[in-house]
mmCIF file of C-alpha atoms and ligand atoms in Angstrom:
data_model
loop_
_atom_site.group_PDB
_atom_site.id
_atom_site.type_symbol
_atom_site.label_atom_id
_atom_site.label_comp_id
_atom_site.label_asym_id
_atom_site.label_seq_id
_atom_site.Cartn_x
_atom_site.Cartn_y
_atom_site.Cartn_z
ATOM 1 C CA UNK A 1239 249.067 206.306 -208.230
ATOM 2 C CA UNK A 1240 250.381 206.525 -204.771
ATOM 3 C CA UNK A 1241 254.064 205.583 -205.783
ATOM 4 C CA UNK A 1242 256.571 207.492 -203.946
ATOM 5 C CA UNK A 1243 257.857 210.486 -205.566
ATOM 6 C CA UNK A 1244 261.056 212.804 -204.851
ATOM 7 C CA UNK A 1245 260.293 216.080 -203.288
ATOM 8 C CA UNK A 1246 262.755 218.771 -204.792
ATOM 9 C CA UNK A 1247 263.526 220.787 -201.114
ATOM 10 C CA UNK A 1248 266.248 223.276 -202.851
ATOM 11 C CA UNK A 1249 266.177 223.627 -206.702
ATOM 12 C CA UNK A 1250 269.395 224.219 -208.109
ATOM 13 C CA UNK A 1251 269.870 227.879 -208.665
ATOM 14 C CA UNK A 1252 272.321 229.576 -211.389
ATOM 15 C CA UNK A 1253 273.542 232.575 -209.842
ATOM 16 C CA UNK A 1254 274.419 235.190 -212.431
ATOM 17 C CA UNK A 1255 278.127 234.569 -212.238
ATOM 18 C CA UNK A 1256 277.078 231.042 -213.333
ATOM 19 C CA UNK A 1257 277.615 229.003 -210.464
ATOM 20 C CA UNK A 1258 275.373 226.141 -209.643
ATOM 21 C CA UNK A 1259 274.209 225.790 -206.297
ATOM 22 C CA UNK A 1260 273.897 222.036 -204.805
ATOM 23 C CA UNK A 1261 270.125 220.501 -204.810
ATOM 24 C CA UNK A 1262 268.844 218.626 -202.029
ATOM 25 C CA UNK A 1263 266.130 216.259 -202.548
ATOM 26 C CA UNK A 1264 264.124 214.587 -199.706
ATOM 27 C CA UNK A 1265 262.879 211.315 -200.239
ATOM 28 C CA UNK A 1266 258.696 211.365 -199.723
ATOM 29 C CA UNK A 1267 257.781 207.842 -198.308
ATOM 30 C CA UNK A 1268 253.678 207.470 -197.630
ATOM 31 C CA UNK A 1269 252.019 206.263 -194.675
ATOM 32 C CA UNK A 1270 248.416 205.507 -194.867
ATOM 33 C CA UNK A 1271 245.564 204.284 -191.732
ATOM 34 C CA UNK A 1272 242.092 204.150 -191.959
ATOM 35 C CA UNK A 1273 241.635 206.674 -188.918
ATOM 36 C CA UNK A 1274 240.770 210.462 -188.894
ATOM 37 C CA UNK A 1275 243.768 212.578 -188.246
ATOM 38 C CA UNK A 1276 242.515 213.422 -184.633
ATOM 39 C CA UNK A 1277 242.933 209.669 -183.600
ATOM 40 C CA UNK A 1278 245.745 207.229 -182.210
ATOM 41 C CA UNK A 1279 246.988 206.214 -185.410
ATOM 42 C CA UNK A 1280 247.312 209.820 -186.618
ATOM 43 C CA UNK A 1281 249.720 210.744 -183.300
ATOM 44 C CA UNK A 1282 251.743 207.396 -184.033
ATOM 45 C CA UNK A 1283 251.999 208.533 -187.831
ATOM 46 C CA UNK A 1284 253.626 212.040 -186.467
ATOM 47 C CA UNK A 1285 255.879 210.422 -184.364
ATOM 48 C CA UNK A 1286 256.954 208.079 -187.155
ATOM 49 C CA UNK A 1287 257.275 211.328 -189.448
ATOM 50 C CA UNK A 1288 259.232 213.292 -186.777
ATOM 51 C CA UNK A 1289 261.450 210.901 -185.350
ATOM 52 C CA UNK A 1290 262.357 209.436 -188.977
ATOM 53 C CA UNK A 1291 262.943 213.186 -190.431
ATOM 54 C CA UNK A 1292 265.330 214.021 -187.217
ATOM 55 C CA UNK A 1293 267.309 210.483 -187.737
ATOM 56 C CA UNK A 1294 267.647 210.618 -191.553
ATOM 57 C CA UNK A 1295 268.553 214.646 -190.850
ATOM 58 C CA UNK A 1296 265.560 215.044 -193.939
ATOM 59 C CA UNK A 1297 266.535 212.968 -196.356
ATOM 60 C CA UNK A 1298 263.350 211.195 -195.943
ATOM 61 C CA UNK A 1299 260.048 212.944 -195.222
ATOM 62 C CA UNK A 1300 256.533 211.347 -194.916
ATOM 63 C CA UNK A 1301 253.348 211.959 -196.250
ATOM 64 C CA UNK A 1302 250.496 210.793 -193.849
ATOM 65 C CA UNK A 1303 247.112 209.571 -195.907
ATOM 66 C CA UNK A 1304 244.494 209.237 -193.000
ATOM 67 C CA UNK A 1305 240.947 208.384 -193.171
ATOM 68 C CA UNK A 1306 241.580 205.532 -195.349
ATOM 69 C CA UNK A 1307 242.306 207.630 -198.300
ATOM 70 C CA UNK A 1308 244.995 204.879 -199.491
ATOM 71 C CA UNK A 1309 242.024 202.169 -198.947
ATOM 72 C CA UNK A 1310 240.809 200.069 -196.129
ATOM 73 C CA UNK A 1311 243.410 197.833 -194.335
ATOM 74 C CA UNK A 1312 243.008 194.960 -196.294
ATOM 75 C CA UNK A 1313 243.774 196.935 -199.483
ATOM 76 C CA UNK A 1314 246.400 199.064 -197.792
ATOM 77 C CA UNK A 1315 248.302 195.762 -197.063
ATOM 78 C CA UNK A 1316 248.039 194.504 -200.955
ATOM 79 C CA UNK A 1317 249.725 197.881 -201.731
ATOM 80 C CA UNK A 1318 252.394 197.287 -199.068
ATOM 81 C CA UNK A 1319 252.977 193.744 -201.341
ATOM 82 C CA UNK A 1320 252.988 195.146 -204.480
ATOM 83 C CA UNK A 1321 254.638 198.803 -203.693
ATOM 84 C CA UNK A 1322 251.794 201.349 -204.192
ATOM 85 C CA UNK A 1323 252.125 201.741 -200.682
ATOM 86 C CA UNK A 1324 255.093 202.254 -198.461
ATOM 87 C CA UNK A 1325 253.887 201.963 -194.767
ATOM 88 C CA UNK A 1326 250.769 201.271 -193.238
ATOM 89 C CA UNK A 1327 249.738 201.347 -189.586
ATOM 90 C CA UNK A 1328 246.420 198.629 -189.316
ATOM 91 C CA UNK A 1329 245.194 196.622 -186.937
ATOM 92 C CA UNK A 1330 245.377 192.715 -187.015
ATOM 93 C CA UNK A 1331 241.907 192.592 -188.558
ATOM 94 C CA UNK A 1332 242.653 191.432 -192.117
ATOM 95 C CA UNK A 1333 246.124 190.535 -191.379
ATOM 96 C CA UNK A 1334 245.332 186.982 -190.823
ATOM 97 C CA UNK A 1335 244.249 186.502 -194.512
ATOM 98 C CA UNK A 1336 248.074 186.761 -195.620
ATOM 99 C CA UNK A 1337 249.826 186.389 -192.280
ATOM 100 C CA UNK A 1338 247.859 183.280 -190.667
ATOM 101 C CA UNK A 1339 250.458 182.951 -187.660
ATOM 102 C CA UNK A 1340 248.925 186.600 -186.425
ATOM 103 C CA UNK A 1341 245.245 185.022 -186.349
ATOM 104 C CA UNK A 1342 246.031 183.615 -182.621
ATOM 105 C CA UNK A 1343 246.327 187.367 -181.460
ATOM 106 C CA UNK A 1344 242.333 187.876 -182.700
ATOM 107 C CA UNK A 1345 241.163 185.323 -180.162
ATOM 108 C CA UNK A 1346 238.412 186.866 -177.994
ATOM 109 C CA UNK A 1347 239.593 187.257 -173.980
ATOM 110 C CA UNK A 1348 243.119 186.106 -174.857
ATOM 111 C CA UNK A 1349 244.710 188.857 -172.906
ATOM 112 C CA UNK A 1350 243.344 190.130 -169.497
ATOM 113 C CA UNK A 1351 244.671 193.558 -169.827
ATOM 114 C CA UNK A 1352 246.737 196.028 -171.609
ATOM 115 C CA UNK A 1353 249.783 195.187 -169.452
ATOM 116 C CA UNK A 1354 249.535 191.512 -170.556
ATOM 117 C CA UNK A 1355 248.723 192.117 -174.257
ATOM 118 C CA UNK A 1356 251.915 194.667 -174.304
ATOM 119 C CA UNK A 1357 253.993 192.384 -172.401
ATOM 120 C CA UNK A 1358 253.468 189.353 -174.810
ATOM 121 C CA UNK A 1359 253.816 191.414 -178.253
ATOM 122 C CA UNK A 1360 256.960 193.230 -176.835
ATOM 123 C CA UNK A 1361 258.601 189.616 -175.649
ATOM 124 C CA UNK A 1362 260.358 187.429 -178.096
ATOM 125 C CA UNK A 1363 257.194 185.877 -179.190
ATOM 126 C CA UNK A 1364 255.953 189.271 -180.735
ATOM 127 C CA UNK A 1365 259.432 189.631 -182.447
ATOM 128 C CA UNK A 1366 258.918 186.209 -184.186
ATOM 129 C CA UNK A 1367 255.554 187.082 -185.328
ATOM 130 C CA UNK A 1368 256.812 190.291 -187.010
ATOM 131 C CA UNK A 1369 259.936 188.469 -188.328
ATOM 132 C CA UNK A 1370 257.485 185.964 -189.876
ATOM 133 C CA UNK A 1371 255.657 188.527 -192.004
ATOM 134 C CA UNK A 1372 258.858 188.534 -194.016
ATOM 135 C CA UNK A 1373 257.593 184.876 -195.415
ATOM 136 C CA UNK A 1374 254.182 186.863 -196.974
ATOM 137 C CA UNK A 1375 255.859 189.625 -198.565
ATOM 138 C CA UNK A 1376 255.235 192.031 -195.627
ATOM 139 C CA UNK A 1377 257.979 193.998 -193.464
ATOM 140 C CA UNK A 1378 256.755 193.801 -189.759
ATOM 141 C CA UNK A 1379 258.040 196.720 -187.858
ATOM 142 C CA UNK A 1380 256.419 197.085 -184.546
ATOM 143 C CA UNK A 1381 253.477 196.209 -182.590
ATOM 144 C CA UNK A 1382 251.489 199.090 -181.892
ATOM 145 C CA UNK A 1383 247.556 199.284 -180.573
ATOM 146 C CA UNK A 1384 244.228 199.647 -181.206
ATOM 147 C CA UNK A 1385 242.882 198.964 -177.709
ATOM 148 C CA UNK A 1386 240.323 196.527 -176.210
ATOM 149 C CA UNK A 1387 237.214 196.170 -178.470
ATOM 150 C CA UNK A 1388 233.671 196.887 -177.267
ATOM 151 C CA UNK A 1389 230.277 196.604 -178.782
ATOM 152 C CA UNK A 1390 227.739 199.468 -179.927
ATOM 153 C CA UNK A 1391 224.340 199.254 -181.657
ATOM 154 C CA UNK A 1392 221.799 201.534 -182.355
ATOM 155 C CA UNK A 1393 218.781 198.930 -180.868
ATOM 156 C CA UNK A 1394 219.564 198.123 -177.074
ATOM 157 C CA UNK A 1395 221.611 197.972 -174.383
ATOM 158 C CA UNK A 1396 223.857 194.637 -174.173
ATOM 159 C CA UNK A 1397 224.700 193.305 -171.013
ATOM 160 C CA UNK A 1398 224.506 189.674 -171.530
ATOM 161 C CA UNK A 1399 225.152 187.583 -175.214
ATOM 162 C CA UNK A 1400 221.107 186.917 -175.175
ATOM 163 C CA UNK A 1401 221.038 190.605 -175.953
ATOM 164 C CA UNK A 1402 223.115 190.470 -179.003
ATOM 165 C CA UNK A 1403 221.022 187.696 -180.219
ATOM 166 C CA UNK A 1404 220.070 188.670 -183.900
ATOM 167 C CA UNK A 1405 221.949 191.897 -183.950
ATOM 168 C CA UNK A 1406 223.569 192.624 -187.215
ATOM 169 C CA UNK A 1407 227.220 193.342 -185.973
ATOM 170 C CA UNK A 1408 229.805 195.090 -188.442
ATOM 171 C CA UNK A 1409 232.924 193.021 -187.735
ATOM 172 C CA UNK A 1410 236.512 193.176 -189.436
ATOM 173 C CA UNK A 1411 237.380 191.066 -192.050
ATOM 174 C CA UNK A 1412 238.634 188.198 -189.671
ATOM 175 C CA UNK A 1413 237.630 184.716 -189.643
ATOM 176 C CA UNK A 1414 238.171 184.592 -185.893
ATOM 177 C CA UNK A 1415 235.864 187.401 -185.221
ATOM 178 C CA UNK A 1416 233.213 186.487 -187.503
ATOM 179 C CA UNK A 1417 233.209 183.084 -185.557
ATOM 180 C CA UNK A 1418 232.963 184.446 -182.001
ATOM 181 C CA UNK A 1419 230.001 187.041 -183.085
ATOM 182 C CA UNK A 1420 228.220 183.606 -184.911
ATOM 183 C CA UNK A 1421 228.667 181.929 -181.437
ATOM 184 C CA UNK A 1422 227.228 184.567 -179.562
ATOM 185 C CA UNK A 1423 224.051 184.741 -181.569
ATOM 186 C CA UNK A 1424 224.830 187.773 -183.544
ATOM 187 C CA UNK A 1425 224.801 188.186 -187.481
ATOM 188 C CA UNK A 1426 228.614 189.296 -187.959
ATOM 189 C CA UNK A 1427 228.340 190.996 -191.436
ATOM 190 C CA UNK A 1428 232.466 191.285 -192.055
ATOM 191 C CA UNK A 1429 232.996 195.259 -193.612
ATOM 192 C CA UNK A 1430 235.710 197.487 -194.375
ATOM 193 C CA UNK A 1431 236.265 200.298 -192.055
ATOM 194 C CA UNK A 1432 235.539 202.841 -194.652
ATOM 195 C CA UNK A 1433 232.155 201.783 -195.340
ATOM 196 C CA UNK A 1434 231.229 201.502 -191.575
ATOM 197 C CA UNK A 1435 229.741 204.945 -190.473
ATOM 198 C CA UNK A 1436 227.556 204.953 -193.818
ATOM 199 C CA UNK A 1437 226.152 201.446 -192.975
ATOM 200 C CA UNK A 1438 225.261 202.224 -189.316
ATOM 201 C CA UNK A 1439 223.696 205.636 -190.363
ATOM 202 C CA UNK A 1440 221.534 203.698 -193.105
ATOM 203 C CA UNK A 1441 220.616 200.774 -190.906
ATOM 204 C CA UNK A 1442 222.425 198.352 -193.085
ATOM 205 C CA UNK A 1443 223.880 196.888 -189.907
ATOM 206 C CA UNK A 1444 222.683 197.609 -186.445
ATOM 207 C CA UNK A 1445 226.183 197.890 -184.443
ATOM 208 C CA UNK A 1446 230.076 197.431 -184.281
ATOM 209 C CA UNK A 1447 232.287 196.900 -182.034
ATOM 210 C CA UNK A 1448 235.627 198.949 -181.768
ATOM 211 C CA UNK A 1449 238.047 200.117 -178.924
ATOM 212 C CA UNK A 1450 237.404 203.430 -177.005
ATOM 213 C CA UNK A 1451 239.997 205.408 -179.339
ATOM 214 C CA UNK A 1452 237.997 204.391 -182.413
ATOM 215 C CA UNK A 1453 234.656 204.976 -181.501
ATOM 216 C CA UNK A 1454 235.892 208.557 -179.893
ATOM 217 C CA UNK A 1455 237.748 209.515 -183.244
ATOM 218 C CA UNK A 1456 234.834 208.482 -185.704
ATOM 219 C CA UNK A 1457 232.060 210.316 -184.000
ATOM 220 C CA UNK A 1458 229.907 206.999 -183.485
ATOM 221 C CA UNK A 1459 227.754 208.331 -181.531
ATOM 222 C CA UNK A 1460 226.385 210.039 -184.157
ATOM 223 C CA UNK A 1461 224.879 207.035 -185.417
ATOM 224 C CA UNK A 1462 224.918 204.732 -182.268
ATOM 225 C CA UNK A 1463 223.273 205.133 -178.934
ATOM 226 C CA UNK A 1464 224.515 202.356 -177.021
ATOM 227 C CA UNK A 1465 227.880 201.300 -175.799
ATOM 228 C CA UNK A 1466 228.381 197.984 -173.886
ATOM 229 C CA UNK A 1467 232.133 197.765 -172.082
ATOM 230 C CA UNK A 1468 232.367 193.896 -173.238
ATOM 231 C CA UNK A 1469 236.108 194.405 -174.003
ATOM 232 C CA UNK A 1470 235.958 191.293 -175.594
ATOM 233 C CA UNK A 1471 239.194 191.074 -177.730
ATOM 234 C CA UNK A 1472 242.263 193.016 -177.449
ATOM 235 C CA UNK A 1473 243.031 194.518 -181.035
ATOM 236 C CA UNK A 1474 246.752 194.766 -181.613
ATOM 237 C CA UNK A 1475 248.069 197.117 -184.476
ATOM 238 C CA UNK A 1476 251.166 196.971 -186.241
ATOM 239 C CA UNK A 1477 253.431 199.125 -188.234
ATOM 240 C CA UNK A 1478 254.421 197.339 -191.729
ATOM 241 C CA UNK A 1479 256.362 198.335 -194.491
ATOM 242 C CA UNK A 1480 256.508 197.259 -198.229
ATOM 243 C CA UNK A 1481 259.445 194.887 -198.895
ATOM 244 C CA UNK A 1482 259.625 196.645 -202.105
ATOM 245 C CA UNK A 1483 260.675 200.112 -200.393
ATOM 246 C CA UNK A 1484 262.886 198.640 -197.514
ATOM 247 C CA UNK A 1485 264.652 196.112 -199.937
ATOM 248 C CA UNK A 1486 266.288 199.217 -201.391
ATOM 249 C CA UNK A 1487 267.516 200.444 -197.984
ATOM 250 C CA UNK A 1488 271.137 200.382 -196.624
ATOM 251 C CA UNK A 1489 271.619 198.963 -192.882
ATOM 252 C CA UNK A 1490 271.582 202.606 -191.509
ATOM 253 C CA UNK A 1491 268.760 203.921 -193.393
ATOM 254 C CA UNK A 1492 266.596 200.552 -192.299
ATOM 255 C CA UNK A 1493 267.570 201.329 -188.762
ATOM 256 C CA UNK A 1494 266.076 204.544 -188.961
ATOM 257 C CA UNK A 1495 262.786 203.206 -190.241
ATOM 258 C CA UNK A 1496 262.823 200.846 -187.506
ATOM 259 C CA UNK A 1497 263.379 203.439 -185.084
ATOM 260 C CA UNK A 1498 260.499 205.396 -186.394
ATOM 261 C CA UNK A 1499 258.111 202.384 -186.574
ATOM 262 C CA UNK A 1500 258.695 201.932 -182.676
ATOM 263 C CA UNK A 1501 258.576 205.656 -181.603
ATOM 264 C CA UNK A 1502 255.414 205.858 -183.713
ATOM 265 C CA UNK A 1503 253.997 202.595 -181.287
ATOM 266 C CA UNK A 1504 255.364 203.887 -178.024
ATOM 267 C CA UNK A 1505 253.483 207.428 -179.138
ATOM 268 C CA UNK A 1506 250.058 205.620 -179.959
ATOM 269 C CA UNK A 1507 249.848 203.538 -176.854
ATOM 270 C CA UNK A 1508 250.516 206.056 -174.524
ATOM 271 C CA UNK A 1509 247.357 208.002 -176.669
ATOM 272 C CA UNK A 1510 245.444 204.812 -176.313
ATOM 273 C CA UNK A 1511 245.979 204.769 -172.559
ATOM 274 C CA UNK A 1512 245.059 208.428 -172.091
ATOM 275 C CA UNK A 1513 241.586 207.705 -174.190
ATOM 276 C CA UNK A 1514 240.901 204.291 -172.124
ATOM 277 C CA UNK A 1515 241.018 207.021 -169.092
ATOM 278 C CA UNK A 1516 239.110 210.059 -170.662
ATOM 279 C CA UNK A 1517 236.946 208.543 -173.534
ATOM 280 C CA UNK A 1518 233.789 206.919 -171.894
ATOM 281 C CA UNK A 1519 233.112 210.168 -170.019
ATOM 282 C CA UNK A 1520 233.248 211.932 -173.308
ATOM 283 C CA UNK A 1521 231.247 209.271 -175.018
ATOM 284 C CA UNK A 1522 228.442 209.668 -172.031
ATOM 285 C CA UNK A 1523 228.422 213.553 -172.766
ATOM 286 C CA UNK A 1524 227.628 212.862 -176.351
ATOM 287 C CA UNK A 1525 224.769 211.093 -175.411
ATOM 288 C CA UNK A 1526 225.297 207.291 -175.272
ATOM 289 C CA UNK A 1527 224.403 205.054 -172.861
ATOM 290 C CA UNK A 1528 226.913 203.110 -171.382
ATOM 291 C CA UNK A 1529 226.850 200.133 -169.763
ATOM 292 C CA UNK A 1530 229.800 199.445 -167.686
ATOM 293 C CA UNK A 1531 229.649 196.801 -165.293
ATOM 294 C CA UNK A 1532 229.412 193.650 -167.700
ATOM 295 C CA UNK A 1533 229.670 190.333 -166.677
ATOM 296 C CA UNK A 1534 232.161 188.911 -169.154
ATOM 297 C CA UNK A 1535 231.783 185.444 -168.160
ATOM 298 C CA UNK A 1536 228.563 184.656 -170.243
ATOM 299 C CA UNK A 1537 230.476 185.965 -173.059
ATOM 300 C CA UNK A 1538 233.491 184.011 -172.521
ATOM 301 C CA UNK A 1539 231.473 180.714 -172.602
ATOM 302 C CA UNK A 1540 229.597 181.720 -175.351
ATOM 303 C CA UNK A 1541 232.876 182.209 -177.568
ATOM 304 C CA UNK A 1542 234.493 179.229 -176.330
ATOM 305 C CA UNK A 1543 233.717 177.268 -179.630
ATOM 306 C CA UNK A 1544 235.674 180.074 -181.721
ATOM 307 C CA UNK A 1545 239.107 178.462 -179.852
ATOM 308 C CA UNK A 1546 238.057 175.148 -180.926
ATOM 309 C CA UNK A 1547 237.324 175.977 -184.463
ATOM 310 C CA UNK A 1548 240.527 178.124 -184.471
ATOM 311 C CA UNK A 1549 242.909 175.025 -182.834
ATOM 312 C CA UNK A 1550 241.277 172.609 -185.253
ATOM 313 C CA UNK A 1551 242.620 174.928 -188.180
ATOM 314 C CA UNK A 1552 245.746 176.257 -186.917
ATOM 315 C CA UNK A 1553 246.848 173.510 -184.239
ATOM 316 C CA UNK A 1554 247.424 174.847 -180.336
ATOM 317 C CA UNK A 1555 251.367 175.552 -179.843
ATOM 318 C CA UNK A 1556 251.359 179.400 -180.729
ATOM 319 C CA UNK A 1557 248.205 179.485 -178.540
ATOM 320 C CA UNK A 1558 249.596 177.367 -175.596
ATOM 321 C CA UNK A 1559 252.999 179.945 -176.365
ATOM 322 C CA UNK A 1560 250.883 183.130 -175.688
ATOM 323 C CA UNK A 1561 249.078 181.972 -173.064
ATOM 324 C CA UNK A 1562 252.257 180.780 -171.320
ATOM 325 C CA UNK A 1563 253.675 184.380 -171.620
ATOM 326 C CA UNK A 1564 250.272 186.492 -170.664
HETATM 327 O O1 LIG B 1499 237.326 198.103 -186.978
HETATM 328 C C1 LIG B 1499 238.271 197.984 -187.601
HETATM 329 O O2 LIG B 1499 238.204 198.003 -188.899
HETATM 330 C C2 LIG B 1499 239.662 198.503 -186.915
HETATM 331 O O3 LIG B 1499 239.595 198.501 -185.600
HETATM 332 C C3 LIG B 1499 239.704 200.131 -187.329
HETATM 333 C C4 LIG B 1499 239.043 200.944 -186.847
HETATM 334 C C5 LIG B 1499 240.158 200.209 -189.000
HETATM 335 C C6 LIG B 1499 241.354 200.610 -186.821
HETATM 336 O O4 LIG B 1499 242.406 199.748 -186.960
#
């Protein structure tokens, strides 16, 4: 049971003269994410905690639960809805299952680079998508970041979509991503992240795709020899709150949590940028064979049907709006 509990920061003490001293209780909230405590999400969790504690003058404290200890991303989102989890930093991977409006962000090759993606998420369109989450029993607080996703596998170098043919690639539990990999000729296997390392180790799947940040933080070089910098999709992350917790806050308190989420997102983006600069060299040092000069045009062509399938289901209004802003 991950229900929040109060920490007694100072226990009432009775002096010898019988005078009762004051008791101060800090309310502890839990924050879950699936990555290790050396990851970009953990940097974001630290910033959330520091900012919240400072703004609330110690009235609130944050207990970080890294490494999927509160469950995979889909499970944690469910936890927010029923109030067993207070805050989550998650990719948008499973979010579309709850808030279909966000599926648009998961389309492959939607954004050219980090600047473009951040600019769209920080626009009124990004705010609108955050606000939409309250229609689905979630509180969207800030757009954070996971990063551009690249492919790793244990079998061979991938330079073209044909090289991915037949490979069993773990994808997130996201129908847009699964379709894109199917179109590439790979065999997509949706799976929650906490199960992935063992699946790669035991050969249940041949490969996976994630940003450099995640490949570094999860030691994937131990079970994957090849990395191809396909950058096939930008993976946003989001700081989400539980409506059950947030609805009980005053306006001022709500503002503290919103600012803490914003600080978390900013710190995470900085860490993503640092690892984008330094991570590839580190992975090469660890023994991975890295294919850097990928011609993305054939990959773009291969995943085009994923766009058609997406628009036939969700229409093209949102897609057009994102593309206009990008
Ligand atoms: O691959 C995923 O499921 C996500 O990218 C991860 C690693 C959980 C980070 O949000």
